[in-house]
PDB file of C-alpha atoms in Angstrom:
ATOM      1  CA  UNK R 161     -34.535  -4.136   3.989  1.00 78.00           C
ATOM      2  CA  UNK R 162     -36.488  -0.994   2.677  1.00 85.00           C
ATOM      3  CA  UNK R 163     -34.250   1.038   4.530  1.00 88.00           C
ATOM      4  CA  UNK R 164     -31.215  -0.570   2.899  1.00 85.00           C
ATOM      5  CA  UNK R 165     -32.807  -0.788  -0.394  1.00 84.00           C
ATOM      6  CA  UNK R 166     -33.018   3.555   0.187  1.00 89.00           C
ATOM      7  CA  UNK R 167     -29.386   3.543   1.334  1.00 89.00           C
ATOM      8  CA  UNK R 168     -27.496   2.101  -1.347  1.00 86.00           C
ATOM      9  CA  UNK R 169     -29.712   4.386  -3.932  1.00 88.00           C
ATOM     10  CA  UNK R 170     -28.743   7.498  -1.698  1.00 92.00           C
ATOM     11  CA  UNK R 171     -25.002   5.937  -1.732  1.00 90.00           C
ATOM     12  CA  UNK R 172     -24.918   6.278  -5.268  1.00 88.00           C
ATOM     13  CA  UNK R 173     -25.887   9.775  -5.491  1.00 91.00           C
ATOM     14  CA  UNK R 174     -24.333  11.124  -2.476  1.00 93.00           C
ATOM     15  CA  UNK R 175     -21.058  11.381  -1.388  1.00 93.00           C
ATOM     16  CA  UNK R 176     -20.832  10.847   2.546  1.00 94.00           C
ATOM     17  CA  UNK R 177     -17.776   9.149   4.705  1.00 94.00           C
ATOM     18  CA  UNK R 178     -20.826   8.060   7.195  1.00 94.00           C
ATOM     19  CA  UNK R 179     -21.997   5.294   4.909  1.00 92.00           C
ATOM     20  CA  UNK R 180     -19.764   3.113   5.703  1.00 92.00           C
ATOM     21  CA  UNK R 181     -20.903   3.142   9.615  1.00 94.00           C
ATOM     22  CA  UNK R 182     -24.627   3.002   8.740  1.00 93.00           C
ATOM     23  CA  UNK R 183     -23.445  -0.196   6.554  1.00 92.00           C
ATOM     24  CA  UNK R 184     -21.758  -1.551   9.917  1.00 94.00           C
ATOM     25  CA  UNK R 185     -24.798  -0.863  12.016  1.00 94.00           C
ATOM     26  CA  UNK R 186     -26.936  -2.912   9.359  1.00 93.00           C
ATOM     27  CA  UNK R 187     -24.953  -5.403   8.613  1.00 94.00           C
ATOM     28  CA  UNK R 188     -24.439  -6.366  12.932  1.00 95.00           C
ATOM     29  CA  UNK R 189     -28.323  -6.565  12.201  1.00 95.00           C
ATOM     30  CA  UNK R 190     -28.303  -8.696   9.450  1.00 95.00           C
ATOM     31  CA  UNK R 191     -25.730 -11.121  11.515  1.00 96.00           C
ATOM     32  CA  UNK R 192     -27.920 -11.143  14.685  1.00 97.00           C
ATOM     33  CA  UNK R 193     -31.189 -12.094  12.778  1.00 96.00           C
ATOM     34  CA  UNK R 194     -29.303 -14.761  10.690  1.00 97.00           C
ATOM     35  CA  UNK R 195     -28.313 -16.150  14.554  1.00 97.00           C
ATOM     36  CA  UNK R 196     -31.726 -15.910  15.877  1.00 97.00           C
ATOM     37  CA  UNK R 197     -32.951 -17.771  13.168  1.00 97.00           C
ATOM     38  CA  UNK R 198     -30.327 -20.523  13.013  1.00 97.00           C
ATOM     39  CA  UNK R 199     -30.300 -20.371  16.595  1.00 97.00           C
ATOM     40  CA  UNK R 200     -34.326 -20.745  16.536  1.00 97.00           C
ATOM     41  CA  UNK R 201     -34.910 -23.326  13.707  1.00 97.00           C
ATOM     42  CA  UNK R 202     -31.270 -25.643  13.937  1.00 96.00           C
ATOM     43  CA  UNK R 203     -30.960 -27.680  11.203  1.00 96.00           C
ATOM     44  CA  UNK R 204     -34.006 -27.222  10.067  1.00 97.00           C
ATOM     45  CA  UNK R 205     -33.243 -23.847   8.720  1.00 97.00           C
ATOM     46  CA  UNK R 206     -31.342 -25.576   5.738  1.00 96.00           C
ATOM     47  CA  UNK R 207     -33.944 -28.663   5.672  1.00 96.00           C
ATOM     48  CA  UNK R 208     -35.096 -29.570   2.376  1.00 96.00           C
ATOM     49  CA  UNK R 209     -38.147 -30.254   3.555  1.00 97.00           C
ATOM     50  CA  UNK R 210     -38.296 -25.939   4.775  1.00 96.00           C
ATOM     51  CA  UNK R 211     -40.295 -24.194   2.462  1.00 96.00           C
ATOM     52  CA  UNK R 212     -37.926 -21.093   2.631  1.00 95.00           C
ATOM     53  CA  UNK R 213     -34.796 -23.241   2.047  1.00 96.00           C
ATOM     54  CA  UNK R 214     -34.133 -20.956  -1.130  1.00 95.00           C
ATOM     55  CA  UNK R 215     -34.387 -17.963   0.296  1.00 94.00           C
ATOM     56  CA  UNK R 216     -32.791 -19.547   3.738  1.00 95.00           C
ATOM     57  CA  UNK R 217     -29.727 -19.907   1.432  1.00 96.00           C
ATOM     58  CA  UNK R 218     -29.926 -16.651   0.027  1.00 93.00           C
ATOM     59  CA  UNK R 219     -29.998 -14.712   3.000  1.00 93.00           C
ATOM     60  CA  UNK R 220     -27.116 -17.002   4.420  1.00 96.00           C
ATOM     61  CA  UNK R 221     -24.974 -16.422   1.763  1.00 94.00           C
ATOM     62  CA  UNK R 222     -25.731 -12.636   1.358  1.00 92.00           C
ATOM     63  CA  UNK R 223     -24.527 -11.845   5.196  1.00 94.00           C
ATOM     64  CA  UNK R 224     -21.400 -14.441   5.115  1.00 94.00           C
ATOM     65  CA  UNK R 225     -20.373 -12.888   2.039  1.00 92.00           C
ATOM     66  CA  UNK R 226     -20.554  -9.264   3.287  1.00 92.00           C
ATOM     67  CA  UNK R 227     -19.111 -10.345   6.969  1.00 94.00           C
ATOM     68  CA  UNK R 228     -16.344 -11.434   4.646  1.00 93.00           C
ATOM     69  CA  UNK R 229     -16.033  -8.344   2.827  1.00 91.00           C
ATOM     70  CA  UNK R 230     -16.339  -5.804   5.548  1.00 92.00           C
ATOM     71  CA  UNK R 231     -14.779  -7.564   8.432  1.00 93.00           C
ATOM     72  CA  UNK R 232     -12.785 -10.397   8.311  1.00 91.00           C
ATOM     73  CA  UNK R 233     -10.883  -9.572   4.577  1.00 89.00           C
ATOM     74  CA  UNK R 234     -10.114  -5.979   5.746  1.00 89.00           C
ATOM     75  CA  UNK R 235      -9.208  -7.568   9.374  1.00 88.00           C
ATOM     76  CA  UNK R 236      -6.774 -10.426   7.923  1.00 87.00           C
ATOM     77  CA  UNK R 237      -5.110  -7.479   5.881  1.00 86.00           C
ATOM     78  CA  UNK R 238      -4.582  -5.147   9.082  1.00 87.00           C
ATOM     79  CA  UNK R 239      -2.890  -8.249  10.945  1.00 87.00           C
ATOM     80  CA  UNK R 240      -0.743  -8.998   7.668  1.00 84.00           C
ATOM     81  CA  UNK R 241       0.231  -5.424   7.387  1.00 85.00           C
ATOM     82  CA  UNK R 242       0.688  -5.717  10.940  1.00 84.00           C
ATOM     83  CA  UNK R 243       3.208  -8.868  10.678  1.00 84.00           C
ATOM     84  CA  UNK R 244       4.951  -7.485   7.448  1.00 84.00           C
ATOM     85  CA  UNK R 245       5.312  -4.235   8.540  1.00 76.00           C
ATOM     86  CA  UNK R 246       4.936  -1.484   5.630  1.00 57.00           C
ATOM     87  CA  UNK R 247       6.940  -1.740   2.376  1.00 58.00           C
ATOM     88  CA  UNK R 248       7.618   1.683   0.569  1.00 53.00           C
ATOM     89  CA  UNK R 249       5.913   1.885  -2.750  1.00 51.00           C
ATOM     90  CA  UNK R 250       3.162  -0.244  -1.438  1.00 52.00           C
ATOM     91  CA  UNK R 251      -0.511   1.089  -2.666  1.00 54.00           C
ATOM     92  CA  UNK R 252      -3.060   1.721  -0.272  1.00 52.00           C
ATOM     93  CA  UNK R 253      -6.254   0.618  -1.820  1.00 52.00           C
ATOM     94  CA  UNK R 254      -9.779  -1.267  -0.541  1.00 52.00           C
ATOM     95  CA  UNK R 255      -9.198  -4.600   0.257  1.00 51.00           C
ATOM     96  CA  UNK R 256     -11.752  -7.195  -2.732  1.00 49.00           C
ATOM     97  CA  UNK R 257     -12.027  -3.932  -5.338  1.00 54.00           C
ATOM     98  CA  UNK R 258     -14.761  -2.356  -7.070  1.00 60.00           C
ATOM     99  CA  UNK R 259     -16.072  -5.813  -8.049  1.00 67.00           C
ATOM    100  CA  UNK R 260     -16.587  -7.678  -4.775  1.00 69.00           C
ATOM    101  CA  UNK R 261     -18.603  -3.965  -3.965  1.00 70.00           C
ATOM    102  CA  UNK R 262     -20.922  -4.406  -7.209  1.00 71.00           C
ATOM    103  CA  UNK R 263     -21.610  -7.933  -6.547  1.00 74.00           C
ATOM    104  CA  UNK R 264     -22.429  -7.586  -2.866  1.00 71.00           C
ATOM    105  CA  UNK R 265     -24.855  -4.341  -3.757  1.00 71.00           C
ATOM    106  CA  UNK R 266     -26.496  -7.078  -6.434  1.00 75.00           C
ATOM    107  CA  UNK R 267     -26.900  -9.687  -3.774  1.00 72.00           C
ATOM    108  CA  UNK R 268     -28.543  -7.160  -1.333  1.00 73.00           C
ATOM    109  CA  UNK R 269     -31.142  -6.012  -4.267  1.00 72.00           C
ATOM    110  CA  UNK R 270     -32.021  -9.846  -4.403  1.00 73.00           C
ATOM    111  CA  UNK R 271     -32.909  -9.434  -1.054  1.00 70.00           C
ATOM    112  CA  UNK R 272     -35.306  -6.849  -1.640  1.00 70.00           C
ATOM    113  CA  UNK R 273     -37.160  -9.385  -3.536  1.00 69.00           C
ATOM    114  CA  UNK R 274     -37.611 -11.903  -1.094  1.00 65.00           C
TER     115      UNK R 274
END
């Protein structure tokens, strides 16, 4: 999380296309520790009666939010593009915007405070 925390600073600062695969490579680690865990504590992982429910949640919704937004919204658009086939005049541009980026970098700095 550290390391993350370092990343999106140095992201800010410095312009580099390898970002985005060092992003990949932690967010498949994110994934795989949020299956461990469910995989380890079951239903008891969202349990009221878990002390960590909050940050249980938080954690959840942090990495299903960014597998959203860095695979499976960028995938459903290559298979649409794929089905349409490409229209002339059609702008090229990163699939859920500037936004969906600032509110995913706030979610991982909430993280950090776990």
């Amino acid at each position: 999380i550290a390391f993350n925390a370092l990343l999106m600073g140095m992201e800010t600062d410095i312009v580099w296309a390898g970002w985005f695969y060092i992003e990949q490579v932690l967010l498949t680690i994110y994934v795989f520790e949020l299956c461990v865990l469910l995989k380890r504590w079951g239903a008891f992982f969202f349990s009221c009666q878990n002390p960590d429910i909050g940050w249980n949640t938080l954690d959840f919704a942090i990495v299903v939010s960014s597998v959203l937004d860095s695979w499976l919204i960028p995938g459903v658009n290559i298979i649409q593009k794929a089905l349409e086939g490409n229209q002339k005049g059609h702008k090229h541009h990163k699939p859920g915007g500037d936004n969906l980026d600032q509110v995913m970098m706030i979610m991982r700095m909430l993280r950090l405070m776990r």
